[in-house]
Amino acid sequence: MNQAGKQTKAKSGTYPSHNSILCPFARFVVLNDIPIMGQAKKFKASMAWIITKYLLTAGMVVFISEVAKRSDRLGGFIAALPLMTLLTLVWLYVENQPEEKIANHAYYTFWYVIPTLPMFLLFPYLLPRLGFWMAMGTCVMATVIFFGLFALLMKNFGIDLL
């Protein structure tokens, strides 16, 4: 910036913010022409989109964990909201996926949540008795078993989850 507070161009002809904001890998992927079968621009755009999705999605996880540090109840409430599912539905819609695929994602998410619910009661019970990692491992195994049993049960009602 000059003394008047106006943005000035660097000697290379670009604004200096490009080099200071983007890490070297992201700058390479997003800004450089990468000749892959003559579709460098398409590749750059898709990589930029994937990086954007990762950053926004990861940002939500970090946000929820930071809220949970300050308030168990509010952190649990936000974590219980279907934020990741809603974000996934938005990503599918923005990427022009068929409505049937988007609807199926919401439908199957409903059925897949049900057998995971016992884990949220089992984990607090096991944590003081087994420690974090053993409680987590036991909960993962229990969830897999619950899911298998639930899928077998639902098959009797014409709902195929596996």
mmCIF file of C-alpha atoms in Angstrom:
data_model
loop_
_atom_site.group_PDB
_atom_site.id
_atom_site.type_symbol
_atom_site.label_atom_id
_atom_site.label_comp_id
_atom_site.label_asym_id
_atom_site.label_seq_id
_atom_site.Cartn_x
_atom_site.Cartn_y
_atom_site.Cartn_z
ATOM 1 C CA MET A 1 0.000 0.000 0.000
ATOM 2 C CA ASN A 2 1.171 3.536 -0.632
ATOM 3 C CA GLN A 3 0.952 6.429 1.808
ATOM 4 C CA ALA A 4 -2.549 7.337 0.615
ATOM 5 C CA GLY A 5 -3.751 3.851 1.628
ATOM 6 C CA LYS A 6 -4.371 2.683 -1.942
ATOM 7 C CA GLN A 7 -3.420 -0.815 -3.066
ATOM 8 C CA THR A 8 -0.306 -0.807 -5.248
ATOM 9 C CA LYS A 9 0.852 -3.542 -7.563
ATOM 10 C CA ALA A 10 4.013 -5.476 -6.783
ATOM 11 C CA LYS A 11 6.841 -5.577 -9.306
ATOM 12 C CA SER A 12 5.619 -8.909 -10.666
ATOM 13 C CA GLY A 13 2.341 -7.305 -11.758
ATOM 14 C CA THR A 14 0.165 -9.059 -9.176
ATOM 15 C CA TYR A 15 -1.110 -7.935 -5.825
ATOM 16 C CA PRO A 16 1.222 -9.054 -3.037
ATOM 17 C CA SER A 17 -1.583 -10.828 -1.175
ATOM 18 C CA HIS A 18 -1.399 -13.914 -3.432
ATOM 19 C CA ASN A 19 1.972 -14.971 -2.050
ATOM 20 C CA SER A 20 1.257 -14.158 1.560
ATOM 21 C CA ILE A 21 -2.199 -15.761 1.851
ATOM 22 C CA LEU A 22 -1.957 -19.035 -0.039
ATOM 23 C CA CYS A 23 0.346 -21.802 1.119
ATOM 24 C CA PRO A 24 2.788 -23.038 -1.543
ATOM 25 C CA PHE A 25 0.746 -26.178 -2.328
ATOM 26 C CA ALA A 26 -2.561 -24.330 -2.680
ATOM 27 C CA ARG A 27 -0.866 -21.623 -4.762
ATOM 28 C CA PHE A 28 0.565 -24.339 -7.041
ATOM 29 C CA VAL A 29 -2.773 -26.126 -7.422
ATOM 30 C CA VAL A 30 -4.963 -23.050 -7.813
ATOM 31 C CA LEU A 31 -2.797 -20.511 -9.621
ATOM 32 C CA ASN A 32 -0.393 -22.422 -11.867
ATOM 33 C CA ASP A 33 -1.322 -23.887 -15.235
ATOM 34 C CA ILE A 34 -1.045 -27.631 -14.905
ATOM 35 C CA PRO A 35 -1.216 -29.257 -18.348
ATOM 36 C CA ILE A 36 -3.180 -32.436 -17.706
ATOM 37 C CA MET A 37 -4.649 -33.609 -20.988
ATOM 38 C CA GLY A 38 -5.252 -30.019 -22.022
ATOM 39 C CA GLN A 39 -7.727 -29.359 -19.215
ATOM 40 C CA ALA A 40 -5.623 -27.254 -16.847
ATOM 41 C CA LYS A 41 -8.359 -24.687 -16.154
ATOM 42 C CA LYS A 42 -10.941 -27.356 -15.428
ATOM 43 C CA PHE A 43 -8.484 -29.128 -13.124
ATOM 44 C CA LYS A 44 -7.674 -25.896 -11.299
ATOM 45 C CA ALA A 45 -11.354 -25.085 -10.840
ATOM 46 C CA SER A 46 -12.167 -28.559 -9.534
ATOM 47 C CA MET A 47 -9.219 -28.501 -7.121
ATOM 48 C CA ALA A 48 -10.224 -25.048 -5.877
ATOM 49 C CA TRP A 49 -13.783 -26.330 -5.333
ATOM 50 C CA ILE A 50 -12.569 -29.433 -3.461
ATOM 51 C CA ILE A 51 -10.276 -27.307 -1.281
ATOM 52 C CA THR A 52 -13.174 -24.916 -0.567
ATOM 53 C CA LYS A 53 -15.423 -27.837 0.424
ATOM 54 C CA TYR A 54 -12.727 -29.249 2.712
ATOM 55 C CA LEU A 55 -12.118 -25.901 4.386
ATOM 56 C CA LEU A 56 -15.812 -25.152 4.984
ATOM 57 C CA THR A 57 -16.604 -28.663 6.193
ATOM 58 C CA ALA A 58 -13.533 -28.844 8.449
ATOM 59 C CA GLY A 59 -14.326 -25.367 9.706
ATOM 60 C CA MET A 60 -17.691 -26.610 10.938
ATOM 61 C CA VAL A 61 -16.061 -29.446 12.889
ATOM 62 C CA VAL A 62 -13.571 -27.024 14.462
ATOM 63 C CA PHE A 63 -16.384 -24.587 15.282
ATOM 64 C CA ILE A 64 -18.442 -27.300 17.004
ATOM 65 C CA SER A 65 -15.456 -28.533 19.031
ATOM 66 C CA GLU A 66 -14.641 -24.972 20.126
ATOM 67 C CA VAL A 67 -18.245 -24.377 21.223
ATOM 68 C CA ALA A 68 -18.230 -27.729 23.070
ATOM 69 C CA LYS A 69 -15.149 -26.631 25.045
ATOM 70 C CA ARG A 70 -17.152 -23.725 26.441
ATOM 71 C CA SER A 71 -20.582 -25.320 26.807
ATOM 72 C CA ASP A 72 -21.373 -29.049 26.900
ATOM 73 C CA ARG A 73 -25.036 -28.467 26.187
ATOM 74 C CA LEU A 74 -24.644 -25.980 23.351
ATOM 75 C CA GLY A 75 -21.827 -28.036 21.798
ATOM 76 C CA GLY A 76 -23.979 -31.171 21.984
ATOM 77 C CA PHE A 77 -26.968 -29.333 20.551
ATOM 78 C CA ILE A 78 -24.997 -27.989 17.580
ATOM 79 C CA ALA A 79 -23.347 -31.388 17.025
ATOM 80 C CA ALA A 80 -26.769 -33.062 17.049
ATOM 81 C CA LEU A 81 -28.036 -30.784 14.303
ATOM 82 C CA PRO A 82 -27.743 -32.395 10.897
ATOM 83 C CA LEU A 83 -25.268 -29.726 9.751
ATOM 84 C CA MET A 84 -22.996 -32.111 7.863
ATOM 85 C CA THR A 85 -25.958 -33.718 6.147
ATOM 86 C CA LEU A 86 -27.359 -30.328 5.168
ATOM 87 C CA LEU A 87 -23.959 -29.230 3.905
ATOM 88 C CA THR A 88 -23.629 -32.466 1.923
ATOM 89 C CA LEU A 89 -27.066 -31.900 0.382
ATOM 90 C CA VAL A 90 -25.992 -28.387 -0.596
ATOM 91 C CA TRP A 91 -22.746 -29.709 -2.132
ATOM 92 C CA LEU A 92 -24.697 -32.320 -4.136
ATOM 93 C CA TYR A 93 -27.179 -29.692 -5.348
ATOM 94 C CA VAL A 94 -24.487 -27.159 -6.292
ATOM 95 C CA GLU A 95 -22.638 -29.905 -8.184
ATOM 96 C CA ASN A 96 -25.808 -30.558 -10.247
ATOM 97 C CA GLN A 97 -26.430 -34.064 -8.953
ATOM 98 C CA PRO A 98 -29.815 -35.540 -9.867
ATOM 99 C CA GLU A 99 -32.670 -34.887 -7.448
ATOM 100 C CA GLU A 100 -33.061 -38.632 -6.953
ATOM 101 C CA LYS A 101 -29.461 -38.904 -5.687
ATOM 102 C CA ILE A 102 -29.960 -35.972 -3.305
ATOM 103 C CA ALA A 103 -33.244 -37.416 -2.012
ATOM 104 C CA ASN A 104 -31.668 -40.867 -1.582
ATOM 105 C CA HIS A 105 -28.851 -39.353 0.442
ATOM 106 C CA ALA A 106 -31.332 -37.787 2.879
ATOM 107 C CA TYR A 107 -33.424 -40.982 3.002
ATOM 108 C CA TYR A 108 -30.492 -43.296 3.780
ATOM 109 C CA THR A 109 -29.010 -40.839 6.265
ATOM 110 C CA PHE A 110 -32.218 -41.118 8.287
ATOM 111 C CA TRP A 111 -31.980 -44.903 8.429
ATOM 112 C CA TYR A 112 -28.230 -44.907 9.147
ATOM 113 C CA VAL A 113 -28.585 -42.526 12.107
ATOM 114 C CA ILE A 114 -30.917 -44.821 14.050
ATOM 115 C CA PRO A 115 -28.402 -47.622 14.816
ATOM 116 C CA THR A 116 -25.757 -45.053 15.830
ATOM 117 C CA LEU A 117 -27.900 -43.581 18.618
ATOM 118 C CA PRO A 118 -27.090 -46.228 21.281
ATOM 119 C CA MET A 119 -23.420 -45.203 21.026
ATOM 120 C CA PHE A 120 -24.257 -41.809 22.528
ATOM 121 C CA LEU A 121 -25.568 -43.524 25.675
ATOM 122 C CA LEU A 122 -22.937 -46.272 25.756
ATOM 123 C CA PHE A 123 -19.914 -43.942 25.477
ATOM 124 C CA PRO A 124 -20.580 -41.845 28.625
ATOM 125 C CA TYR A 125 -21.202 -45.075 30.551
ATOM 126 C CA LEU A 126 -17.976 -46.749 29.366
ATOM 127 C CA LEU A 127 -15.660 -43.712 29.462
ATOM 128 C CA PRO A 128 -14.979 -43.661 33.236
ATOM 129 C CA ARG A 129 -14.725 -47.465 33.323
ATOM 130 C CA LEU A 130 -12.488 -48.138 30.287
ATOM 131 C CA GLY A 131 -10.808 -44.847 29.412
ATOM 132 C CA PHE A 132 -11.208 -42.862 26.218
ATOM 133 C CA TRP A 133 -9.675 -45.145 23.567
ATOM 134 C CA MET A 134 -11.148 -48.408 24.852
ATOM 135 C CA ALA A 135 -14.572 -46.769 25.234
ATOM 136 C CA MET A 136 -14.296 -45.337 21.713
ATOM 137 C CA GLY A 137 -13.233 -48.695 20.232
ATOM 138 C CA THR A 138 -16.016 -50.524 22.064
ATOM 139 C CA CYS A 139 -18.555 -47.976 20.835
ATOM 140 C CA VAL A 140 -17.354 -48.335 17.234
ATOM 141 C CA MET A 141 -17.655 -52.130 17.438
ATOM 142 C CA ALA A 142 -21.074 -51.868 19.108
ATOM 143 C CA THR A 143 -22.258 -49.441 16.413
ATOM 144 C CA VAL A 144 -21.162 -51.840 13.663
ATOM 145 C CA ILE A 145 -23.039 -54.668 15.402
ATOM 146 C CA PHE A 146 -26.125 -52.479 15.953
ATOM 147 C CA PHE A 147 -26.029 -51.432 12.322
ATOM 148 C CA GLY A 148 -25.799 -55.045 11.092
ATOM 149 C CA LEU A 149 -28.699 -56.121 13.286
ATOM 150 C CA PHE A 150 -30.728 -53.069 12.313
ATOM 151 C CA ALA A 151 -30.094 -53.715 8.598
ATOM 152 C CA LEU A 152 -31.291 -57.325 9.011
ATOM 153 C CA LEU A 153 -34.402 -56.130 10.858
ATOM 154 C CA MET A 154 -35.209 -53.464 8.271
ATOM 155 C CA LYS A 155 -34.793 -55.946 5.415
ATOM 156 C CA ASN A 156 -37.938 -57.634 6.776
ATOM 157 C CA PHE A 157 -39.797 -54.370 6.071
ATOM 158 C CA GLY A 158 -38.445 -53.992 2.544
ATOM 159 C CA ILE A 159 -35.766 -51.425 3.390
ATOM 160 C CA ASP A 160 -32.380 -52.550 2.055
ATOM 161 C CA LEU A 161 -29.545 -50.773 3.880
ATOM 162 C CA LEU A 162 -26.627 -52.964 2.845
#
